[in-house]
Coordinates of C-alpha atoms and ligand atoms in Angstrom, one line a residue:
X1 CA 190.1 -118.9 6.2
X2 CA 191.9 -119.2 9.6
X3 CA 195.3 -120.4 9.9
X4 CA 196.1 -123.0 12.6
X5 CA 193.7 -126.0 13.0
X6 CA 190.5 -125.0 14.1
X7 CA 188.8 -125.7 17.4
X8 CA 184.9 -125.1 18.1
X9 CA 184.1 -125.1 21.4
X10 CA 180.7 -125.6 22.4
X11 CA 179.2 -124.6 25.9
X12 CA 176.2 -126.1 28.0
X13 CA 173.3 -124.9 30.0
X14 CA 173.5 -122.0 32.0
X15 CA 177.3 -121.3 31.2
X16 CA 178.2 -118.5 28.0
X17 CA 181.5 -119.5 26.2
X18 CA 183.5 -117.5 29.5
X19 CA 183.3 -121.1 30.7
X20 CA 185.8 -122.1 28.0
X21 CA 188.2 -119.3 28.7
X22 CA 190.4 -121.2 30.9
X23 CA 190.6 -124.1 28.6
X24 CA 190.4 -122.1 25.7
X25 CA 193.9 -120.3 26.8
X26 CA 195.6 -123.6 26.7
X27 CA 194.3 -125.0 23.8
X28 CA 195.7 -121.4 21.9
X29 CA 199.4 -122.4 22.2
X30 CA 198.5 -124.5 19.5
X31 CA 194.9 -124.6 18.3
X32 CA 193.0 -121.8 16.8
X33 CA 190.5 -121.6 19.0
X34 CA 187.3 -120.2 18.6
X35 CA 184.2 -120.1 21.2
X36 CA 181.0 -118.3 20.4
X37 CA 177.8 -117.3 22.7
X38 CA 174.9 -120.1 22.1
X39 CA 171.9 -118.3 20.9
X40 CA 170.1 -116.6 24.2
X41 CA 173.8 -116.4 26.5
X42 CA 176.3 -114.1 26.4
X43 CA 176.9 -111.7 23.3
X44 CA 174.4 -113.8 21.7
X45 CA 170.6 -112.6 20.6
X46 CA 167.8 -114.6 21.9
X47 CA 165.3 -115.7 19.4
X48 CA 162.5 -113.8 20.6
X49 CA 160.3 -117.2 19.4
X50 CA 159.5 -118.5 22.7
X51 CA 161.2 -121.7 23.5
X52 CA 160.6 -122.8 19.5
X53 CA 163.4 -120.3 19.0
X54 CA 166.1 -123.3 20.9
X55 CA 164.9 -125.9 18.6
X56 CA 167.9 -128.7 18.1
X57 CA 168.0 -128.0 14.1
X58 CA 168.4 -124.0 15.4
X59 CA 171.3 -124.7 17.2
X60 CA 173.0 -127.1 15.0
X61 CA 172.0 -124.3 12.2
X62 CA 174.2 -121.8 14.2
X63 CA 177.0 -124.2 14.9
X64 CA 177.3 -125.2 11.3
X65 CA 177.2 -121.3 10.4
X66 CA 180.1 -120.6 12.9
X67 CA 182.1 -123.5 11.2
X68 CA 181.3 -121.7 7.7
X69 CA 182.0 -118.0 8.2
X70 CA 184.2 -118.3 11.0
X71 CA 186.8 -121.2 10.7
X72 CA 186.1 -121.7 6.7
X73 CA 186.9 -125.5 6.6
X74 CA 186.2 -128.3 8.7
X75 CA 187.0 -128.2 13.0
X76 CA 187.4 -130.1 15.4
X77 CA 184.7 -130.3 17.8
X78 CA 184.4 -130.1 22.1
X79 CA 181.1 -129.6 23.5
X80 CA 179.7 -129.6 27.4
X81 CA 176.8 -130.2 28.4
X82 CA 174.1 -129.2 25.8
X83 CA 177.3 -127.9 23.5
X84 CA 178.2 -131.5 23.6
X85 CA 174.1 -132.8 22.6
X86 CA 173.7 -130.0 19.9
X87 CA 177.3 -131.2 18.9
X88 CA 176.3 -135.4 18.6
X89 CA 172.8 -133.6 16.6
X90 CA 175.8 -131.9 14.4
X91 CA 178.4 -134.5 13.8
X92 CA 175.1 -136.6 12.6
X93 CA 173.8 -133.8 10.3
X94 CA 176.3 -132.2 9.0
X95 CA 179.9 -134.9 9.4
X96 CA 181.2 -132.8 6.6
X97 CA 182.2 -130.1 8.6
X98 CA 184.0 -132.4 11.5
X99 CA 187.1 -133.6 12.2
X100 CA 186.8 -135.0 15.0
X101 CA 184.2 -134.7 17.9
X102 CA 184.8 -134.2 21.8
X103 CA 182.1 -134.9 24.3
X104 CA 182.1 -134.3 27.5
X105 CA 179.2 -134.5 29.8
X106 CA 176.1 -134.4 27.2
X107 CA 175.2 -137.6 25.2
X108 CA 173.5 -138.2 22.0
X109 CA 169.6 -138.3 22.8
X110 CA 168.4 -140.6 20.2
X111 CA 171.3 -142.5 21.8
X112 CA 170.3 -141.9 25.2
X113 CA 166.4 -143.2 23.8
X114 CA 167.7 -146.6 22.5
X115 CA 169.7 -147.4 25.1
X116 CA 166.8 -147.1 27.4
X117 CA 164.3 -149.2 24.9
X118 CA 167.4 -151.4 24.6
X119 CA 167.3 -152.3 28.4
X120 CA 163.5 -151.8 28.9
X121 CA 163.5 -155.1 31.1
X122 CA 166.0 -154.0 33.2
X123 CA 163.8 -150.8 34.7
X124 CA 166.4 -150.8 37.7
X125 CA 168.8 -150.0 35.3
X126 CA 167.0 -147.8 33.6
X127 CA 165.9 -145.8 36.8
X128 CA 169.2 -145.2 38.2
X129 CA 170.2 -143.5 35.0
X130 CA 167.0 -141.6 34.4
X131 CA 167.0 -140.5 38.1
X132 CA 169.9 -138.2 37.4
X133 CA 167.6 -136.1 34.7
X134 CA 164.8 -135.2 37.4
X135 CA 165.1 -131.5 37.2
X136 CA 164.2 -132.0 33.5
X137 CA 160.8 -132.5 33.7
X138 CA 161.1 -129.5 36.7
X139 CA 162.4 -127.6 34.3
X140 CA 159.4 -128.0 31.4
X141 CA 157.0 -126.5 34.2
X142 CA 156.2 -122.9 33.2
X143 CA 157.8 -120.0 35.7
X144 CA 158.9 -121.9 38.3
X145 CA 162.1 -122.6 37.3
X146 CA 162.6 -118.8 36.0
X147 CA 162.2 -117.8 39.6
X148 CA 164.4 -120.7 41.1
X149 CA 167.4 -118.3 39.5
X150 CA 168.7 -116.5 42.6
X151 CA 169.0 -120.0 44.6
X152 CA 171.3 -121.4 41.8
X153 CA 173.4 -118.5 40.6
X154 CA 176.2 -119.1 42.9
X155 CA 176.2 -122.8 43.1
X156 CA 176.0 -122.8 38.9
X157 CA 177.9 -119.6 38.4
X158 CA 174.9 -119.1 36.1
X159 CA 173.7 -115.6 34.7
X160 CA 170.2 -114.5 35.0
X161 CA 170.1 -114.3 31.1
X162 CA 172.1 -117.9 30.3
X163 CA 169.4 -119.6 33.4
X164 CA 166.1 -118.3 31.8
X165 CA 167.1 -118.2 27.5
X166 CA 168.9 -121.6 28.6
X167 CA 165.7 -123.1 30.0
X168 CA 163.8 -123.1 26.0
X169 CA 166.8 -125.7 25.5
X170 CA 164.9 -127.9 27.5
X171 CA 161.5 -127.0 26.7
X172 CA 162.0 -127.0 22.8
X173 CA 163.7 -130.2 22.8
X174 CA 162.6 -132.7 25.5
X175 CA 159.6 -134.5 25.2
X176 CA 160.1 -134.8 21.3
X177 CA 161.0 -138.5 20.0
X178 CA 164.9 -138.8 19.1
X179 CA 165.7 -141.5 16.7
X180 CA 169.1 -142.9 17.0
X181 CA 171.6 -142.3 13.7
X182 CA 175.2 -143.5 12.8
X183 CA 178.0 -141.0 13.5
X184 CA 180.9 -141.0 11.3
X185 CA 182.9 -138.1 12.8
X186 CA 185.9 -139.7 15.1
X187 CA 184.3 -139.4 18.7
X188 CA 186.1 -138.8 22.1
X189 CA 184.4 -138.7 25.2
X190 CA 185.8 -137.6 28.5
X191 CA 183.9 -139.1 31.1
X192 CA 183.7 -137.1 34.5
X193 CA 183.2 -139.6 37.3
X194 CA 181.6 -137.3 39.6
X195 CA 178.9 -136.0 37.3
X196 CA 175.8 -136.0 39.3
X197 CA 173.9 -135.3 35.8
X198 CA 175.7 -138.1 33.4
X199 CA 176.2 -141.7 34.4
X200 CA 178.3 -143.9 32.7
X201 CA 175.1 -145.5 30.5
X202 CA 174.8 -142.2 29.1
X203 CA 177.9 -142.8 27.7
X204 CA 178.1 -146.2 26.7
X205 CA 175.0 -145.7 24.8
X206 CA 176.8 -144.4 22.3
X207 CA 178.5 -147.3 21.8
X208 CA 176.6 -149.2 18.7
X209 CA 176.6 -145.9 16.9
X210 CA 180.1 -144.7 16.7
X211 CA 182.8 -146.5 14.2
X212 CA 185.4 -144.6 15.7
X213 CA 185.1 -143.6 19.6
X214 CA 187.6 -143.7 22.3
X215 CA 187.0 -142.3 26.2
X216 CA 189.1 -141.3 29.0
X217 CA 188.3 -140.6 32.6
X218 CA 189.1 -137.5 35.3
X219 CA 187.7 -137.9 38.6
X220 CA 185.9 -134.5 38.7
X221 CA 182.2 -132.8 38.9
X222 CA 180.3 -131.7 36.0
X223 CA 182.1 -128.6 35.3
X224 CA 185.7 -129.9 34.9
X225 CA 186.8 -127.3 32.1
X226 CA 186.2 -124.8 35.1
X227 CA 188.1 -126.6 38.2
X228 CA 190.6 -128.5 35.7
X229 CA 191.5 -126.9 33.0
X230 CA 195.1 -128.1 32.0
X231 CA 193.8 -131.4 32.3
X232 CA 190.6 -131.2 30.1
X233 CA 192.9 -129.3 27.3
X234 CA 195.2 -132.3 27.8
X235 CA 192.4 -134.0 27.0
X236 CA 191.2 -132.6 23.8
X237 CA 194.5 -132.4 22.5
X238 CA 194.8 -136.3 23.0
X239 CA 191.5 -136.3 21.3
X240 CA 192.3 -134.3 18.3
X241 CA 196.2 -136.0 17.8
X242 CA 194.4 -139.2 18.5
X243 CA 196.6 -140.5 20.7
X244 CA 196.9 -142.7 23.6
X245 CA 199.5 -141.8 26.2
X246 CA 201.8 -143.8 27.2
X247 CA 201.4 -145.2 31.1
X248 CA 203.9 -143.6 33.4
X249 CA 205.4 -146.0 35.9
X250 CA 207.7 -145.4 39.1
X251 CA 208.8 -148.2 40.9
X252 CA 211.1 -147.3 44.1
X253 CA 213.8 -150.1 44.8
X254 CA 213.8 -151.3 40.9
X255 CA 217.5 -152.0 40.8
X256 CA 216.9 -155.5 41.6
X257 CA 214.4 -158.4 42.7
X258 CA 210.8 -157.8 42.6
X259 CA 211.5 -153.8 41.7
X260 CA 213.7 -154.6 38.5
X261 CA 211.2 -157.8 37.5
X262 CA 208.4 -155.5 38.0
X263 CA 209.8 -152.4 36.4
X264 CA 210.4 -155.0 33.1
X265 CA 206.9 -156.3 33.1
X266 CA 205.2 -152.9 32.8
X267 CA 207.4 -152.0 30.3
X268 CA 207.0 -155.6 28.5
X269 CA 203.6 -154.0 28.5
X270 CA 204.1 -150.6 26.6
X271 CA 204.8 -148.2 29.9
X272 CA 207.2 -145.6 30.5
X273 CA 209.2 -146.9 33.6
X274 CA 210.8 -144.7 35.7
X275 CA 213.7 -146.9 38.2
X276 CA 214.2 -145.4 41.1
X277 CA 217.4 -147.3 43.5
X278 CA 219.5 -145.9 46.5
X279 CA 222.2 -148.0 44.2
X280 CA 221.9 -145.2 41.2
X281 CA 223.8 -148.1 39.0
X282 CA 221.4 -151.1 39.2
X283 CA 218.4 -148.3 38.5
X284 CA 220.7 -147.4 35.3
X285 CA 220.8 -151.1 34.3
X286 CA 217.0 -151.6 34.8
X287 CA 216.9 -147.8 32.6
X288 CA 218.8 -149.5 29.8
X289 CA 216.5 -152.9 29.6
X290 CA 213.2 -150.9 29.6
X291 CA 214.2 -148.0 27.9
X292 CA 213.1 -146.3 31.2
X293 CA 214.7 -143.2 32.8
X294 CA 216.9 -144.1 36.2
X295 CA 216.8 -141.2 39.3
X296 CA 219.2 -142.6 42.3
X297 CA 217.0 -142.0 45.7
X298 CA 217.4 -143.1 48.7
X299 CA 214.1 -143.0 50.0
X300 CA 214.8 -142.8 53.7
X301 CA 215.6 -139.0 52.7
X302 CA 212.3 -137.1 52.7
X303 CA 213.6 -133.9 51.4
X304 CA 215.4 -135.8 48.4
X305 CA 212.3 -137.9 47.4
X306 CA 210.3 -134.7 47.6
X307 CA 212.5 -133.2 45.1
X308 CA 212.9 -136.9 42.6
X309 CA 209.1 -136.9 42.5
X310 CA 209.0 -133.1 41.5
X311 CA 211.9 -133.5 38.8
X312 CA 210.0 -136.8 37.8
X313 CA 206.5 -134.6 37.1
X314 CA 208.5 -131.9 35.6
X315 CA 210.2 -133.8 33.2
X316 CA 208.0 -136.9 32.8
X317 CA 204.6 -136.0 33.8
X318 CA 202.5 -137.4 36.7
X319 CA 202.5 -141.1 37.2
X320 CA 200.3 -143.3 36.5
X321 CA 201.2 -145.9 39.1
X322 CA 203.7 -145.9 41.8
X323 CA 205.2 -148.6 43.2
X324 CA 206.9 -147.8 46.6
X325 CA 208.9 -151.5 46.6
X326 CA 212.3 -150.5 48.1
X327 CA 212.8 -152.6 51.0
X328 CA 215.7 -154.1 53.7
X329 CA 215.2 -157.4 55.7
X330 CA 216.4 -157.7 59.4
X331 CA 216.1 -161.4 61.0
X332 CA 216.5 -162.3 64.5
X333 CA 214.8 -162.0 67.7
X334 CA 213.6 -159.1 69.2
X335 CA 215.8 -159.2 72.1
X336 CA 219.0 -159.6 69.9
X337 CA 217.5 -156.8 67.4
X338 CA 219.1 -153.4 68.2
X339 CA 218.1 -149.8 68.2
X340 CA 220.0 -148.9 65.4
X341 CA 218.8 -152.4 63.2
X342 CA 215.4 -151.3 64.2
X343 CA 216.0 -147.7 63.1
X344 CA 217.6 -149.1 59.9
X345 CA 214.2 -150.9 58.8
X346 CA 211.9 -148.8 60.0
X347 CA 213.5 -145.9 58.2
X348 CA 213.4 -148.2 54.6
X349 CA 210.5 -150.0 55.1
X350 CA 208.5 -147.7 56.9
X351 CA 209.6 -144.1 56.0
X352 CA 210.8 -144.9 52.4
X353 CA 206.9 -146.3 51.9
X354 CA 205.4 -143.0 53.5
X355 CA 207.5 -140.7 52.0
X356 CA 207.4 -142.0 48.4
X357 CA 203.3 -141.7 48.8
X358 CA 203.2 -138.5 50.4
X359 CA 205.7 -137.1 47.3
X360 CA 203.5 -138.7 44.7
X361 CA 200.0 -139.4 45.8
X362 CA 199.0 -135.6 45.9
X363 CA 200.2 -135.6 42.6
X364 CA 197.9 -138.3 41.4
X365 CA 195.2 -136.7 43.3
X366 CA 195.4 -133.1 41.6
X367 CA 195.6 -134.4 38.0
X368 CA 192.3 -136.5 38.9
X369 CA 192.8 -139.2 36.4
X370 CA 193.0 -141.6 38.3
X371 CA 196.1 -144.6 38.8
X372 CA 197.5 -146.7 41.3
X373 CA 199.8 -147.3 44.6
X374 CA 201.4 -150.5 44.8
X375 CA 202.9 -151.1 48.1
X376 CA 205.3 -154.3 48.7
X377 CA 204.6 -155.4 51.8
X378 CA 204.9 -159.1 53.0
X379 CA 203.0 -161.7 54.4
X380 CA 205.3 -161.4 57.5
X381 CA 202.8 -158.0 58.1
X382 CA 200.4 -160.5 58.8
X383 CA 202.0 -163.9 59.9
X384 CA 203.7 -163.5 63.4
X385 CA 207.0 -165.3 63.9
X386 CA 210.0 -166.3 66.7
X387 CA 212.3 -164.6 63.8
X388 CA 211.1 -161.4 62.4
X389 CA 209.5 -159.0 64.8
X390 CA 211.2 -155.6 63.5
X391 CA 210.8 -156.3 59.7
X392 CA 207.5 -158.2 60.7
X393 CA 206.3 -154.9 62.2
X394 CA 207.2 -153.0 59.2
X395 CA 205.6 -154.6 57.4
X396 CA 202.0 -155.1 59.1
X397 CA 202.5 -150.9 59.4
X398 CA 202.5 -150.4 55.4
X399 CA 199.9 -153.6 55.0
X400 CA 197.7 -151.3 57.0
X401 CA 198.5 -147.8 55.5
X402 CA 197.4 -149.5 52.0
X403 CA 194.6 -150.4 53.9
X404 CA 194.2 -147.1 54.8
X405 CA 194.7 -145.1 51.3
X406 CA 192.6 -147.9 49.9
X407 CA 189.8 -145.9 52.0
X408 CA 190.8 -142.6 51.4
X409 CA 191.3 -142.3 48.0
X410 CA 188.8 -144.6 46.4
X411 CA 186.9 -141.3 45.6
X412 CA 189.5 -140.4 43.5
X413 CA 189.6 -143.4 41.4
X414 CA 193.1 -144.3 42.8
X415 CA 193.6 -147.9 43.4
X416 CA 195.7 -149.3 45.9
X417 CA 197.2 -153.0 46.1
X418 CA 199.6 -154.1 48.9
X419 CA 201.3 -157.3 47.6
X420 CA 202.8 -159.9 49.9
X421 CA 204.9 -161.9 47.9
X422 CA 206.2 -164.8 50.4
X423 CA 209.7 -166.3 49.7
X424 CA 211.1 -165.2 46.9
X425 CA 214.7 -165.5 45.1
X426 CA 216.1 -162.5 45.0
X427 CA 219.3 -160.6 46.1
X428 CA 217.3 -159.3 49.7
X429 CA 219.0 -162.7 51.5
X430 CA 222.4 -161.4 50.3
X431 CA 221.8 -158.1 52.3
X432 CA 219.9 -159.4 55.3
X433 CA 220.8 -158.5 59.1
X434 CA 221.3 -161.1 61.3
X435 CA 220.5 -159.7 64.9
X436 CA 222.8 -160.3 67.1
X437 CA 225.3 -162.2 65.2
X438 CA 228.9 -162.0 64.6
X439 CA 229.6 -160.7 60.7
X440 CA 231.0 -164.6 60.5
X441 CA 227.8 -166.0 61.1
X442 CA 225.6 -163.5 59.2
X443 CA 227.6 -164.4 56.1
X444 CA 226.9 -168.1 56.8
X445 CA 223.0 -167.1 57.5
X446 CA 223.0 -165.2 54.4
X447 CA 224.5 -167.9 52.1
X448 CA 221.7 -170.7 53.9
X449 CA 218.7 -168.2 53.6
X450 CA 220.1 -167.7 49.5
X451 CA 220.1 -171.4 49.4
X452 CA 216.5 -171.9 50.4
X453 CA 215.3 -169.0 49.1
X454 CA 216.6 -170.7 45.5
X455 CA 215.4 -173.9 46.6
X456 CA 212.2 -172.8 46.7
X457 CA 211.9 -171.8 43.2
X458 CA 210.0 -168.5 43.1
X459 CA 211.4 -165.7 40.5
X460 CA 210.5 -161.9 41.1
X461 CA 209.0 -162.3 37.4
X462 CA 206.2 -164.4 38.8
X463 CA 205.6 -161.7 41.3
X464 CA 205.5 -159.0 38.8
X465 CA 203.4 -160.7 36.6
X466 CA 200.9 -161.2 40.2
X467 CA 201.7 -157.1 40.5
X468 CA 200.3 -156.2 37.3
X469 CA 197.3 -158.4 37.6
X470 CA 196.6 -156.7 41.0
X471 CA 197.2 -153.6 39.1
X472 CA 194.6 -154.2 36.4
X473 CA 191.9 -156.0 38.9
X474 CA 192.5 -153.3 41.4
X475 CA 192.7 -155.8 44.0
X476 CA 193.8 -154.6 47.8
X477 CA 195.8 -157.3 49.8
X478 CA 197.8 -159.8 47.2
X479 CA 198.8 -162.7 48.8
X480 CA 201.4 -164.3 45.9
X481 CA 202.7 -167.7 46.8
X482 CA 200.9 -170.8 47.8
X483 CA 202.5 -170.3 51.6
X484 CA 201.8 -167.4 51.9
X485 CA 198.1 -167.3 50.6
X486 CA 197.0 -170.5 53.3
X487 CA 198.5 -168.2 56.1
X488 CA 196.5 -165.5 55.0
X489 CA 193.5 -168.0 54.9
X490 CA 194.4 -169.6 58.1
X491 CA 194.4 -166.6 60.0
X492 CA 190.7 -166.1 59.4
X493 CA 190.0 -169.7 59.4
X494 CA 192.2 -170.5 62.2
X495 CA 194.7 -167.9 63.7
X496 CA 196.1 -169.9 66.6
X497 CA 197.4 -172.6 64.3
X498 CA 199.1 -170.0 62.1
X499 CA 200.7 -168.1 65.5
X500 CA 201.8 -171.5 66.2
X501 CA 203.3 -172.1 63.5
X502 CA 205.1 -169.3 63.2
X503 CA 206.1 -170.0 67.1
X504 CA 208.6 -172.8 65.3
X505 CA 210.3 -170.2 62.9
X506 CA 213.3 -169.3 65.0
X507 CA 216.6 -168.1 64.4
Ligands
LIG1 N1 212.3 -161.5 48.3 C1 211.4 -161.9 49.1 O1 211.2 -163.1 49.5 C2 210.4 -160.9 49.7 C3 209.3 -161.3 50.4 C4 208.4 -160.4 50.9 C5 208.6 -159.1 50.7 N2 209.6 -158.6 50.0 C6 209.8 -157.2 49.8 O2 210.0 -156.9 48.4 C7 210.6 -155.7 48.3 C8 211.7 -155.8 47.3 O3 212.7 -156.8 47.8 P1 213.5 -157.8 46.8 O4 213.2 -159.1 47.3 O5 213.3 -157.5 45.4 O6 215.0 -157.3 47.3 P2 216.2 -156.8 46.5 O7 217.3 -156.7 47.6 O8 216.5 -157.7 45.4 O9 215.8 -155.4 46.0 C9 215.6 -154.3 46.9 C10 216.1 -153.0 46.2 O10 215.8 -152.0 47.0 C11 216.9 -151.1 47.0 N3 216.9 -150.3 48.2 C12 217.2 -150.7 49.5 N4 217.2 -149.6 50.3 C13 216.8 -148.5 49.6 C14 216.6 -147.2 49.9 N5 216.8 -146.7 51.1 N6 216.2 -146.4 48.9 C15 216.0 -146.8 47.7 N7 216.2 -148.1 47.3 C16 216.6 -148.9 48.3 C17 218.1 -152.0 46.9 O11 219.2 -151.2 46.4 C18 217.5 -153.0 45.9 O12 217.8 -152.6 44.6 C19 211.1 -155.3 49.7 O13 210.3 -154.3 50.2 C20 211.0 -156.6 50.4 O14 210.8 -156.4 51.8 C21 210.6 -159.5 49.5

């Protein structure tokens, strides 16, 4: 008997266990791991039976004799591919031996067979999932696929030997009738978005069958374990400890307002909050009432966000979303509104946005999980007044570049929401510019803004709670309060009334 918990990792078609070895090294600080050849690949003998020799009952045979001689007592089981269909046909045969089972990319076939039969009036459905198995029936035609070999060995990294034994996997076992069974084994199944050979059906057919099955996502092709392997080991170690981490949250500017409300929400909600604040005291104080971690950062300094976000992952792990909220307001008409005022916001509200996405976004994009960018921007990036051209044009700037990443990173499951929250009581009227006023009258400004800023009743805790909702819906441009969601209306109803209205907002 082996000491250190076992784990049996099963490869697909036309891979040997090498495809492991990455994940495999991981998996060895902790695990013990073993990988074996399937029968036909790799150090493995082919059956010399024809394609009877790759029979399902054969493989799960071999499987259950690794478990036996090789780990003694029950594993834990991963399987790719047709490691991960043998290993649904052995959790259902032979549950003794399991502790737990991870699938990735290979579903249960009597699963697969009533889940079509299940949705046989929706042949639509049906189609778009069975369309993705087309090289199956290529693959049942005698010789022809033998001789496709040299086209695919690049492209598949497959081995002459692994392409043709592999092929009997297909011939022994398709075509046969696959009655659906109850598994008992703990499932979890890692779903690769960009599988061109698994949809999501093939997954959620599993669904009625499994007591105990959880799933999480990467954003990757069909051979993850090969192009990300921290991540899949991550993975199956979450599998095998059962656990579900814990949502990482940054939020930029979350020493006060909307940052701090927002900060409090997630956490309300089980996250991990990380407060970012160019005041390094108010991101402490928001630290202490979520239980968070505080960085100070001012995030008008590039080189020092660069480094926060690389501490953050180091220590903390990559986030889960972001939330680049810090902002400044500057009031007053553009011909009052300096160079150095318009430096001042743009570099905030502006540069703080870009450079907080540019330090975390890659990061997001490399794990491939997934997340979100929340960007507070403001219906002023949208409703043009006599009183707010600088932070006005701020703000239309980072409304757009939501817009933007919205586009661009779609494809990698990251979500973007830019929310515009409209007048809300928070400290930002106690730090407002006044263009062109004397510091007399900006203090008297400040105190009348504060005054119908509280007059009009909205907390930053409403906002959050919008901000979360936007999170979870993944929806683009959030409009918050009634004001500002009939501007946003009216300029696509009627834009000349909104400009005109906004003609009367002077200061
Ligand atoms: N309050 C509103 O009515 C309203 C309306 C629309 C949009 N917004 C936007 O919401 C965001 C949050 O504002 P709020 O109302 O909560 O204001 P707030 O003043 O209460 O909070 C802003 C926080 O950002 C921090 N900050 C300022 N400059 C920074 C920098 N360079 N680096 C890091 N942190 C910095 C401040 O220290 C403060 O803690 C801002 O982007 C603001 O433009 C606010």
């Amino acid at each position: 008997m082996l000491g250190g918990t076992p784990v049996v990792l099963a490869h697909g078609f036309p891979d040997s266990s090498d495809v492991w070895a990455p994940v495999a090294r991981k998996l060895a600080e902790r695990f013990h791991v073993i990988r074996y050849d399937v029968r036909g690949t790799g150090g493995s003998g082919a059956p010399g039976r024809g394609h009877r020799g790759y029979s399902m009952e054969l493989l799960v045979d071999d499987l259950a004799t690794v478990v036996r001689e090789v780990a003694g007592r029950p594993v834990h089981l991963v399987g790719h591919d047709w490691g991960s269909i043998q290993g649904w046909a052995a959790v259902t045969a032979r549950p003794e031996l399991f502790l737990s089972f991870t699938s990735m990319s290979g579903p249960d076939l009597g699963h697969v067979s009533d889940w079509v039969r299940r949705n046989r009036w929706r042949p639509w459905k049906v189609f778009g999932v069975l369309q993705r198995s087309w090289y199956i029936a290529g693959f049942k035609v005698p010789v022809v696929p033998e001789l496709v070999w040299p086209a695919v060995r690049e492209r598949l990294h497959a081995g002459r030997r692994e392409w043709v034994n592999g092929l009997g996997l297909y011939r022994a076992n398709f075509g046969r009738r696959w009655r659906p069974a109850p598994v008992s084994t703990r499932v979890h199944q890692i779903e690769l978005t960009q599988d061109p050979y698994v949809a999501h059906a093939h997954l959620e057919a599993a669904e009625p069958w499994v007591a105990e099955l959880s799933r999480s996502v990467l954003h990757t092709g069909h051979w993850a374990q090969r192009t990300h392997p921290d991540q899949v080991a991550r993975h199956i170690e979450d599998a095998i400890d059962n656990r579900k981490r814990k949502r990482l949250v940054v939020v930029t500017g979350a020493g006060s307002g909307i940052g701090r409300a927002t900060a409090q929400a997630f956490a309300d909600q089980g996250a991990e909050v990380i407060a970012l604040d160019v005041d390094e005291a108010s991101a402490e104080e928001t630290a202490a009432r979520t239980g968070g971690h505080a960085y100070r950062l001012d995030v008008t300094d590039r080189v020092a966000t660069d480094r926060v976000a690389a501490e953050i992952k180091a220590r903390h792990g990559v986030p889960d979303v972001v939330m680049a909220n810090a902002g400044i307001g500057v009031a007053g008409p553009f011909l009052h509104t300096s160079e150095e005022d318009w430096r001042r916001v743009v570099d905030v509200n502006l540069w703080g946005v870009v450079h907080t996405l540019r330090a975390f976004a890659p990061q997001l994009v490399d794990r491939a999980e997934g997340g979100h960018l929340v960007v507070t921007a403001s219906a002023a990036g949208y409703f043009p007044t006599a009183a707010l051209s600088a932070y006005s044009t701020t703000k239309a700037a980072v409304l757009m570049l939501a817009q933007c990443l919205h586009a661009e990173l779609r494809g990698h499951g990251i979500g973007v929401s830019a929310i515009c929250p409209g007048i809300v009581h928070t400290n930002i009227t106690t730090t407002f510019t006044f263009a062109g006023k004397s510091p007399a009258e900006q203090e008297e400004r400040r105190r009348a803004a504060t005054r119908a800023y509280r007059l009009r009743g909205f907390s930053p805790e409403k906002v959050a709670a919008e901000i979360l909702e936007a999170v979870k819906e993944d929806r683009l441009v959030v409009p918050v309060t009634a004001e500002v969601k009939a501007a946003h209306l009216g300029n696509r109803v009627a834009p000349a009334l909104v400009r005109a209205v906004g003609r009367l907002w002077r200061l």
